[in-house]
Amino acid sequence: MSEIIQEYSSCTLCPRMCRVDRNKTIGYCREGSTLHVSRAALHLWEEPCISGYSGSGTVFFSGCNMGCVFCQNKKISRGEVGKHIDIPRLTEIFFELKEKGANNINLVTADMFIPSVREAIVSAMDQGFDLPFLLNTSSYLNVDVVKSLDGLIDIYLPDMKYIRERDAVRYSNAPGYVEAAKAAIDEMVRQQPECLFRDAINNRRYYENASNDKDDSDDEHILSRGVVIRHLLMPGMLIQAKMIVKYLYEKYGDKVYISLMNQFTPNGELDNYPEIDRKVTDRDYNSLIDYASELGVSNGFMQVGETAEESFIPDFDCQGV
Protein backbone atom coordinates (compact mmCIF):
# COMPACT_ATOMS: atom_id res chain seq x y z
CA MET A 1 0.00 0.00 0.00
CA SER A 2 2.88 2.39 0.70
CA GLU A 3 4.04 1.88 -2.89
CA ILE A 4 0.62 2.94 -4.16
CA ILE A 5 0.68 6.06 -1.99
CA GLN A 6 4.12 6.86 -3.39
CA GLU A 7 2.95 6.54 -7.00
CA TYR A 8 0.21 9.08 -6.35
CA SER A 9 2.44 11.43 -4.33
CA SER A 10 4.05 12.96 -7.42
CA CYS A 11 1.79 11.80 -10.22
CA THR A 12 3.40 10.98 -13.56
CA LEU A 13 0.89 8.43 -14.83
CA CYS A 14 0.17 10.38 -18.01
CA PRO A 15 2.22 12.61 -20.33
CA ARG A 16 1.05 15.75 -18.52
CA MET A 17 3.56 14.85 -15.80
CA CYS A 18 1.61 16.99 -13.30
CA ARG A 19 3.68 15.73 -10.32
CA VAL A 20 0.72 16.66 -8.15
CA ASP A 21 0.43 14.91 -4.78
CA ARG A 22 -2.92 13.30 -5.40
CA ASN A 23 -2.98 11.95 -1.86
CA LYS A 24 -3.64 15.55 -0.83
CA THR A 25 -5.27 17.25 -3.80
CA ILE A 26 -6.52 16.58 -7.33
CA GLY A 27 -4.62 16.57 -10.61
CA TYR A 28 -5.65 17.71 -14.09
CA CYS A 29 -7.78 14.56 -14.17
CA ARG A 30 -9.91 16.07 -11.36
CA GLU A 31 -9.20 13.06 -9.18
CA GLY A 32 -7.25 12.36 -6.02
CA SER A 33 -5.88 8.96 -5.07
CA THR A 34 -9.15 7.39 -3.89
CA LEU A 35 -10.92 5.23 -6.46
CA HIS A 36 -13.94 7.05 -7.92
CA VAL A 37 -16.44 4.81 -9.73
CA SER A 38 -19.71 5.87 -11.38
CA ARG A 39 -21.14 2.55 -12.55
CA ALA A 40 -20.45 -1.20 -12.46
CA ALA A 41 -22.79 -3.27 -14.60
CA LEU A 42 -23.11 -5.56 -17.59
CA HIS A 43 -22.72 -3.66 -20.84
CA LEU A 44 -23.79 -4.78 -24.33
CA TRP A 45 -22.46 -1.90 -26.41
CA GLU A 46 -18.89 -3.05 -27.01
CA GLU A 47 -17.63 -5.06 -29.97
CA PRO A 48 -19.40 -8.47 -30.13
CA CYS A 49 -16.26 -10.39 -29.20
CA ILE A 50 -16.15 -8.37 -25.97
CA SER A 51 -19.81 -8.01 -25.01
CA GLY A 52 -21.05 -11.30 -26.41
CA TYR A 53 -24.59 -12.25 -25.48
CA SER A 54 -24.37 -11.80 -21.70
CA GLY A 55 -22.37 -8.56 -21.59
CA SER A 56 -19.05 -7.11 -20.57
CA GLY A 57 -18.59 -6.41 -16.87
CA THR A 58 -17.86 -2.71 -17.16
CA VAL A 59 -16.51 -0.57 -14.34
CA PHE A 60 -16.73 3.13 -15.27
CA PHE A 61 -14.19 5.28 -13.44
CA SER A 62 -14.78 8.99 -12.91
CA GLY A 63 -12.30 11.66 -13.97
CA CYS A 64 -10.21 11.88 -17.12
CA ASN A 65 -6.76 13.09 -18.10
CA MET A 66 -7.93 14.18 -21.56
CA GLY A 67 -9.79 17.38 -22.38
CA CYS A 68 -11.97 16.46 -25.35
CA VAL A 69 -14.28 19.30 -26.33
CA PHE A 70 -16.72 16.76 -27.81
CA CYS A 71 -16.90 14.54 -24.69
CA GLN A 72 -20.18 12.67 -24.32
CA ASN A 73 -19.59 11.66 -20.70
CA LYS A 74 -18.77 14.98 -19.09
CA LYS A 75 -20.50 14.16 -15.82
CA ILE A 76 -18.00 11.41 -15.16
CA SER A 77 -14.98 12.79 -17.02
CA ARG A 78 -15.18 15.93 -14.89
CA GLY A 79 -15.57 13.85 -11.75
CA GLU A 80 -19.02 15.28 -11.02
CA VAL A 81 -20.67 11.92 -10.33
CA GLY A 82 -19.52 8.67 -8.78
CA LYS A 83 -18.81 7.04 -5.48
CA HIS A 84 -15.46 6.84 -3.72
CA ILE A 85 -14.49 3.28 -2.83
CA ASP A 86 -11.44 1.44 -1.52
CA ILE A 87 -9.41 -1.26 -3.24
CA PRO A 88 -11.09 -4.22 -1.46
CA ARG A 89 -14.49 -2.94 -2.63
CA LEU A 90 -13.27 -2.81 -6.24
CA THR A 91 -12.14 -6.42 -5.93
CA GLU A 92 -15.60 -7.35 -4.61
CA ILE A 93 -17.17 -5.65 -7.62
CA PHE A 94 -15.15 -7.89 -9.94
CA PHE A 95 -16.65 -10.97 -8.29
CA GLU A 96 -20.15 -9.50 -8.31
CA LEU A 97 -19.95 -8.84 -12.05
CA LYS A 98 -18.73 -12.38 -12.61
CA GLU A 99 -21.74 -13.74 -10.72
CA LYS A 100 -24.00 -11.69 -13.01
CA GLY A 101 -22.54 -13.51 -16.02
CA ALA A 102 -19.92 -11.04 -17.28
CA ASN A 103 -17.62 -12.27 -20.04
CA ASN A 104 -14.77 -10.11 -18.75
CA ILE A 105 -13.98 -7.19 -16.46
CA ASN A 106 -13.88 -4.03 -18.55
CA LEU A 107 -12.02 -1.18 -16.81
CA VAL A 108 -13.28 1.96 -18.54
CA THR A 109 -11.05 5.03 -18.26
CA ALA A 110 -9.13 3.60 -15.32
CA ASP A 111 -6.04 5.47 -16.54
CA MET A 112 -5.72 7.79 -13.55
CA PHE A 113 -6.14 4.94 -11.04
CA ILE A 114 -3.75 2.34 -12.44
CA PRO A 115 -1.80 1.80 -9.17
CA SER A 116 -5.00 0.99 -7.26
CA VAL A 117 -6.45 -1.07 -10.11
CA ARG A 118 -3.29 -3.18 -10.23
CA GLU A 119 -3.67 -3.94 -6.53
CA ALA A 120 -7.34 -4.89 -6.94
CA ILE A 121 -6.55 -7.22 -9.85
CA VAL A 122 -3.75 -8.95 -7.93
CA SER A 123 -6.08 -9.38 -4.95
CA ALA A 124 -8.78 -10.91 -7.17
CA MET A 125 -6.30 -13.29 -8.81
CA ASP A 126 -5.04 -14.36 -5.40
CA GLN A 127 -8.62 -15.34 -4.63
CA GLY A 128 -8.94 -17.44 -7.78
CA PHE A 129 -10.61 -14.94 -10.09
CA ASP A 130 -10.43 -16.24 -13.64
CA LEU A 131 -12.19 -13.82 -16.01
CA PRO A 132 -10.07 -11.78 -18.43
CA PHE A 133 -9.30 -8.19 -17.41
CA LEU A 134 -9.70 -5.56 -20.12
CA LEU A 135 -8.27 -2.02 -20.05
CA ASN A 136 -10.46 0.40 -22.01
CA THR A 137 -8.24 3.46 -22.41
CA SER A 138 -7.65 6.71 -24.28
CA SER A 139 -3.98 5.65 -24.66
CA TYR A 140 -2.83 8.96 -23.12
CA LEU A 141 -0.57 7.06 -20.74
CA ASN A 142 3.13 6.93 -20.06
CA VAL A 143 4.54 3.69 -21.41
CA ASP A 144 6.01 2.70 -18.02
CA VAL A 145 2.47 2.64 -16.63
CA VAL A 146 1.43 0.17 -19.34
CA LYS A 147 4.52 -1.93 -18.59
CA SER A 148 3.42 -2.15 -14.96
CA LEU A 149 0.28 -4.00 -16.13
CA ASP A 150 2.20 -6.82 -17.79
CA GLY A 151 0.67 -10.13 -16.71
CA LEU A 152 -2.46 -8.47 -15.32
CA ILE A 153 -4.35 -7.21 -18.38
CA ASP A 154 -5.52 -9.84 -20.84
CA ILE A 155 -7.22 -7.56 -23.35
CA TYR A 156 -6.34 -4.02 -24.29
CA LEU A 157 -8.98 -1.79 -25.87
CA PRO A 158 -7.07 1.43 -26.61
CA ASP A 159 -8.16 4.43 -28.63
CA MET A 160 -5.97 5.93 -31.26
CA LYS A 161 -7.73 9.25 -31.48
CA TYR A 162 -5.22 11.25 -33.48
CA ILE A 163 -2.09 10.94 -35.57
CA ARG A 164 -1.78 14.71 -36.05
CA GLU A 165 -0.49 16.53 -33.00
CA ARG A 166 -2.31 19.78 -33.79
CA ASP A 167 -5.67 18.02 -33.63
CA ALA A 168 -4.81 16.32 -30.33
CA VAL A 169 -4.08 19.74 -28.87
CA ARG A 170 -7.04 21.57 -30.40
CA TYR A 171 -9.77 19.03 -29.68
CA SER A 172 -8.46 17.18 -26.61
CA ASN A 173 -5.94 19.55 -24.99
CA ALA A 174 -3.55 16.60 -25.04
CA PRO A 175 -0.03 17.67 -26.00
CA GLY A 176 2.20 14.73 -26.80
CA TYR A 177 -0.79 12.46 -27.43
CA VAL A 178 0.42 10.97 -30.70
CA GLU A 179 3.80 9.74 -29.51
CA ALA A 180 2.40 8.65 -26.15
CA ALA A 181 -0.39 6.65 -27.78
CA LYS A 182 2.00 5.02 -30.25
CA ALA A 183 4.35 3.96 -27.44
CA ALA A 184 1.52 2.77 -25.18
CA ILE A 185 -0.14 0.71 -27.91
CA ASP A 186 3.19 -0.77 -28.95
CA GLU A 187 3.71 -2.00 -25.39
CA MET A 188 0.17 -3.40 -25.28
CA VAL A 189 0.83 -5.42 -28.43
CA ARG A 190 4.16 -6.59 -27.01
CA GLN A 191 2.31 -7.97 -24.00
CA GLN A 192 -0.59 -9.44 -26.02
CA PRO A 193 0.81 -10.13 -29.50
CA GLU A 194 -2.04 -12.35 -30.68
CA CYS A 195 -5.83 -12.22 -30.47
CA LEU A 196 -7.11 -15.42 -28.91
CA PHE A 197 -10.76 -16.35 -28.58
CA ARG A 198 -12.65 -18.60 -26.24
CA ASP A 199 -13.51 -20.76 -29.22
CA ALA A 200 -12.50 -20.53 -32.89
CA ILE A 201 -13.86 -17.40 -34.58
CA ASN A 202 -14.20 -16.48 -38.19
CA ASN A 203 -12.47 -13.13 -38.63
CA ARG A 204 -15.58 -11.02 -39.12
CA ARG A 205 -14.94 -7.50 -40.40
CA TYR A 206 -18.42 -6.21 -39.77
CA TYR A 207 -20.76 -6.15 -36.83
CA GLU A 208 -24.27 -5.05 -36.13
CA ASN A 209 -24.57 -2.50 -33.37
CA ALA A 210 -26.02 -3.58 -30.06
CA SER A 211 -29.54 -2.42 -30.93
CA ASN A 212 -29.84 -5.46 -33.17
CA ASP A 213 -30.73 -8.90 -31.89
CA LYS A 214 -27.91 -11.22 -30.94
CA ASP A 215 -27.96 -14.97 -30.78
CA ASP A 216 -26.37 -17.38 -28.38
CA SER A 217 -23.48 -18.03 -30.77
CA ASP A 218 -21.96 -14.65 -29.80
CA ASP A 219 -20.84 -16.19 -26.52
CA GLU A 220 -18.72 -18.68 -28.48
CA HIS A 221 -16.67 -15.84 -29.97
CA ILE A 222 -15.46 -14.04 -26.88
CA LEU A 223 -12.00 -12.53 -26.93
CA SER A 224 -9.79 -13.89 -24.17
CA ARG A 225 -6.50 -12.18 -25.06
CA GLY A 226 -5.35 -9.53 -27.49
CA VAL A 227 -5.56 -5.90 -28.57
CA VAL A 228 -8.49 -4.16 -30.27
CA ILE A 229 -7.60 -0.62 -31.34
CA ARG A 230 -10.44 1.84 -31.76
CA HIS A 231 -10.65 4.96 -33.87
CA LEU A 232 -13.63 7.30 -33.83
CA LEU A 233 -14.05 9.04 -37.18
CA MET A 234 -14.59 12.75 -36.60
CA PRO A 235 -16.29 15.19 -39.00
CA GLY A 236 -13.93 16.45 -41.67
CA MET A 237 -11.11 14.17 -40.57
CA LEU A 238 -11.32 11.36 -43.09
CA ILE A 239 -7.71 11.88 -44.18
CA GLN A 240 -6.46 11.56 -40.60
CA ALA A 241 -8.58 8.44 -40.08
CA LYS A 242 -7.05 6.83 -43.17
CA MET A 243 -3.58 7.78 -41.95
CA ILE A 244 -4.32 6.03 -38.64
CA VAL A 245 -5.60 2.86 -40.31
CA LYS A 246 -2.55 2.79 -42.58
CA TYR A 247 -0.19 3.28 -39.64
CA LEU A 248 -1.82 0.55 -37.56
CA TYR A 249 -2.04 -1.99 -40.35
CA GLU A 250 1.51 -1.42 -41.56
CA LYS A 251 2.78 -1.61 -37.97
CA TYR A 252 0.81 -4.59 -36.66
CA GLY A 253 -0.90 -6.30 -39.59
CA ASP A 254 -3.33 -8.95 -38.43
CA LYS A 255 -1.92 -9.13 -34.89
CA VAL A 256 -4.57 -6.67 -33.75
CA TYR A 257 -8.19 -5.91 -34.53
CA ILE A 258 -9.05 -2.41 -35.73
CA SER A 259 -12.47 -1.07 -34.73
CA LEU A 260 -13.67 1.89 -36.81
CA MET A 261 -16.53 3.84 -35.26
CA ASN A 262 -18.99 6.35 -36.71
CA GLN A 263 -20.81 7.31 -33.50
CA PHE A 264 -19.45 10.85 -33.14
CA THR A 265 -22.26 12.95 -31.65
CA PRO A 266 -22.17 16.75 -31.21
CA ASN A 267 -22.63 17.57 -27.53
CA GLY A 268 -24.16 21.02 -27.91
CA GLU A 269 -20.98 22.76 -26.73
CA LEU A 270 -19.07 23.11 -29.99
CA ASP A 271 -19.81 26.71 -30.98
CA ASN A 272 -16.07 27.42 -31.03
CA TYR A 273 -15.42 24.31 -33.12
CA PRO A 274 -17.96 24.62 -35.97
CA GLU A 275 -15.93 22.30 -38.20
CA ILE A 276 -16.86 19.32 -36.01
CA ASP A 277 -20.33 20.44 -34.90
CA ARG A 278 -22.11 17.76 -36.90
CA LYS A 279 -22.30 14.01 -37.32
CA VAL A 280 -20.00 12.20 -39.72
CA THR A 281 -21.39 11.49 -43.17
CA ASP A 282 -22.16 8.01 -44.47
CA ARG A 283 -20.02 8.86 -47.49
CA ASP A 284 -16.93 9.55 -45.36
CA TYR A 285 -17.45 6.50 -43.17
CA ASN A 286 -17.98 4.19 -46.13
CA SER A 287 -14.85 5.65 -47.73
CA LEU A 288 -12.88 4.82 -44.58
CA ILE A 289 -14.18 1.24 -44.51
CA ASP A 290 -13.42 0.79 -48.21
CA TYR A 291 -9.91 2.13 -47.65
CA ALA A 292 -9.28 -0.31 -44.80
CA SER A 293 -10.50 -3.17 -46.96
CA GLU A 294 -8.30 -2.11 -49.87
CA LEU A 295 -5.26 -2.03 -47.57
CA GLY A 296 -5.97 -5.63 -46.65
CA VAL A 297 -7.42 -5.19 -43.17
CA SER A 298 -9.38 -8.34 -42.38
CA ASN A 299 -9.31 -8.32 -38.57
CA GLY A 300 -11.62 -5.51 -37.70
CA PHE A 301 -15.03 -4.16 -36.89
CA MET A 302 -17.26 -1.47 -38.29
CA GLN A 303 -20.56 -0.08 -37.10
CA VAL A 304 -23.79 -0.13 -39.08
CA GLY A 305 -27.05 1.70 -38.68
CA GLU A 306 -27.68 4.85 -36.65
CA THR A 307 -25.05 4.87 -33.93
CA ALA A 308 -24.77 8.59 -33.12
CA GLU A 309 -27.33 8.33 -30.37
CA GLU A 310 -27.37 8.76 -26.62
CA SER A 311 -28.43 5.10 -26.29
CA PHE A 312 -24.73 4.23 -26.26
CA ILE A 313 -24.32 6.22 -23.04
CA PRO A 314 -25.53 4.45 -19.87
CA ASP A 315 -26.86 6.15 -16.77
CA PHE A 316 -23.99 6.96 -14.44
CA ASP A 317 -26.04 6.44 -11.31
CA CYS A 318 -23.56 4.43 -9.23
CA GLN A 319 -25.33 1.20 -10.10
CA GLY A 320 -23.35 -1.75 -8.77
CA VAL A 321 -20.88 0.44 -6.88
JSON list of C-alpha atoms in Angstrom, two decimals, residues 1 3-4 7-8 33-37 59 61 85-97 105-107 110 113-135 148-149 151-154:
[
{"chain": "A", "resi": 1, "resn": "MET", "atom": "CA", "xyz": [0.00, 0.00, 0.00]},
{"chain": "A", "resi": 3, "resn": "GLU", "atom": "CA", "xyz": [4.04, 1.88, -2.89]},
{"chain": "A", "resi": 4, "resn": "ILE", "atom": "CA", "xyz": [0.62, 2.94, -4.16]},
{"chain": "A", "resi": 7, "resn": "GLU", "atom": "CA", "xyz": [2.95, 6.54, -7.00]},
{"chain": "A", "resi": 8, "resn": "TYR", "atom": "CA", "xyz": [0.21, 9.08, -6.35]},
{"chain": "A", "resi": 33, "resn": "SER", "atom": "CA", "xyz": [-5.88, 8.96, -5.07]},
{"chain": "A", "resi": 34, "resn": "THR", "atom": "CA", "xyz": [-9.15, 7.39, -3.89]},
{"chain": "A", "resi": 35, "resn": "LEU", "atom": "CA", "xyz": [-10.92, 5.23, -6.46]},
{"chain": "A", "resi": 36, "resn": "HIS", "atom": "CA", "xyz": [-13.94, 7.05, -7.92]},
{"chain": "A", "resi": 37, "resn": "VAL", "atom": "CA", "xyz": [-16.44, 4.81, -9.73]},
{"chain": "A", "resi": 59, "resn": "VAL", "atom": "CA", "xyz": [-16.51, -0.57, -14.34]},
{"chain": "A", "resi": 61, "resn": "PHE", "atom": "CA", "xyz": [-14.19, 5.28, -13.44]},
{"chain": "A", "resi": 85, "resn": "ILE", "atom": "CA", "xyz": [-14.49, 3.28, -2.83]},
{"chain": "A", "resi": 86, "resn": "ASP", "atom": "CA", "xyz": [-11.44, 1.44, -1.52]},
{"chain": "A", "resi": 87, "resn": "ILE", "atom": "CA", "xyz": [-9.41, -1.26, -3.24]},
{"chain": "A", "resi": 88, "resn": "PRO", "atom": "CA", "xyz": [-11.09, -4.22, -1.46]},
{"chain": "A", "resi": 89, "resn": "ARG", "atom": "CA", "xyz": [-14.49, -2.94, -2.63]},
{"chain": "A", "resi": 90, "resn": "LEU", "atom": "CA", "xyz": [-13.27, -2.81, -6.24]},
{"chain": "A", "resi": 91, "resn": "THR", "atom": "CA", "xyz": [-12.14, -6.42, -5.93]},
{"chain": "A", "resi": 92, "resn": "GLU", "atom": "CA", "xyz": [-15.60, -7.35, -4.61]},
{"chain": "A", "resi": 93, "resn": "ILE", "atom": "CA", "xyz": [-17.17, -5.65, -7.62]},
{"chain": "A", "resi": 94, "resn": "PHE", "atom": "CA", "xyz": [-15.15, -7.89, -9.94]},
{"chain": "A", "resi": 95, "resn": "PHE", "atom": "CA", "xyz": [-16.65, -10.97, -8.29]},
{"chain": "A", "resi": 96, "resn": "GLU", "atom": "CA", "xyz": [-20.15, -9.50, -8.31]},
{"chain": "A", "resi": 97, "resn": "LEU", "atom": "CA", "xyz": [-19.95, -8.84, -12.05]},
{"chain": "A", "resi": 105, "resn": "ILE", "atom": "CA", "xyz": [-13.98, -7.19, -16.46]},
{"chain": "A", "resi": 106, "resn": "ASN", "atom": "CA", "xyz": [-13.88, -4.03, -18.55]},
{"chain": "A", "resi": 107, "resn": "LEU", "atom": "CA", "xyz": [-12.02, -1.18, -16.81]},
{"chain": "A", "resi": 110, "resn": "ALA", "atom": "CA", "xyz": [-9.13, 3.60, -15.32]},
{"chain": "A", "resi": 113, "resn": "PHE", "atom": "CA", "xyz": [-6.14, 4.94, -11.04]},
{"chain": "A", "resi": 114, "resn": "ILE", "atom": "CA", "xyz": [-3.75, 2.34, -12.44]},
{"chain": "A", "resi": 115, "resn": "PRO", "atom": "CA", "xyz": [-1.80, 1.80, -9.17]},
{"chain": "A", "resi": 116, "resn": "SER", "atom": "CA", "xyz": [-5.00, 0.99, -7.26]},
{"chain": "A", "resi": 117, "resn": "VAL", "atom": "CA", "xyz": [-6.45, -1.07, -10.11]},
{"chain": "A", "resi": 118, "resn": "ARG", "atom": "CA", "xyz": [-3.29, -3.18, -10.23]},
{"chain": "A", "resi": 119, "resn": "GLU", "atom": "CA", "xyz": [-3.67, -3.94, -6.53]},
{"chain": "A", "resi": 120, "resn": "ALA", "atom": "CA", "xyz": [-7.34, -4.89, -6.94]},
{"chain": "A", "resi": 121, "resn": "ILE", "atom": "CA", "xyz": [-6.55, -7.22, -9.85]},
{"chain": "A", "resi": 122, "resn": "VAL", "atom": "CA", "xyz": [-3.75, -8.95, -7.93]},
{"chain": "A", "resi": 123, "resn": "SER", "atom": "CA", "xyz": [-6.08, -9.38, -4.95]},
{"chain": "A", "resi": 124, "resn": "ALA", "atom": "CA", "xyz": [-8.78, -10.91, -7.17]},
{"chain": "A", "resi": 125, "resn": "MET", "atom": "CA", "xyz": [-6.30, -13.29, -8.81]},
{"chain": "A", "resi": 126, "resn": "ASP", "atom": "CA", "xyz": [-5.04, -14.36, -5.40]},
{"chain": "A", "resi": 127, "resn": "GLN", "atom": "CA", "xyz": [-8.62, -15.34, -4.63]},
{"chain": "A", "resi": 128, "resn": "GLY", "atom": "CA", "xyz": [-8.94, -17.44, -7.78]},
{"chain": "A", "resi": 129, "resn": "PHE", "atom": "CA", "xyz": [-10.61, -14.94, -10.09]},
{"chain": "A", "resi": 130, "resn": "ASP", "atom": "CA", "xyz": [-10.43, -16.24, -13.64]},
{"chain": "A", "resi": 131, "resn": "LEU", "atom": "CA", "xyz": [-12.19, -13.82, -16.01]},
{"chain": "A", "resi": 132, "resn": "PRO", "atom": "CA", "xyz": [-10.07, -11.78, -18.43]},
{"chain": "A", "resi": 133, "resn": "PHE", "atom": "CA", "xyz": [-9.30, -8.19, -17.41]},
{"chain": "A", "resi": 134, "resn": "LEU", "atom": "CA", "xyz": [-9.70, -5.56, -20.12]},
{"chain": "A", "resi": 135, "resn": "LEU", "atom": "CA", "xyz": [-8.27, -2.02, -20.05]},
{"chain": "A", "resi": 148, "resn": "SER", "atom": "CA", "xyz": [3.42, -2.15, -14.96]},
{"chain": "A", "resi": 149, "resn": "LEU", "atom": "CA", "xyz": [0.28, -4.00, -16.13]},
{"chain": "A", "resi": 151, "resn": "GLY", "atom": "CA", "xyz": [0.67, -10.13, -16.71]},
{"chain": "A", "resi": 152, "resn": "LEU", "atom": "CA", "xyz": [-2.46, -8.47, -15.32]},
{"chain": "A", "resi": 153, "resn": "ILE", "atom": "CA", "xyz": [-4.35, -7.21, -18.38]},
{"chain": "A", "resi": 154, "resn": "ASP", "atom": "CA", "xyz": [-5.52, -9.84, -20.84]}
]
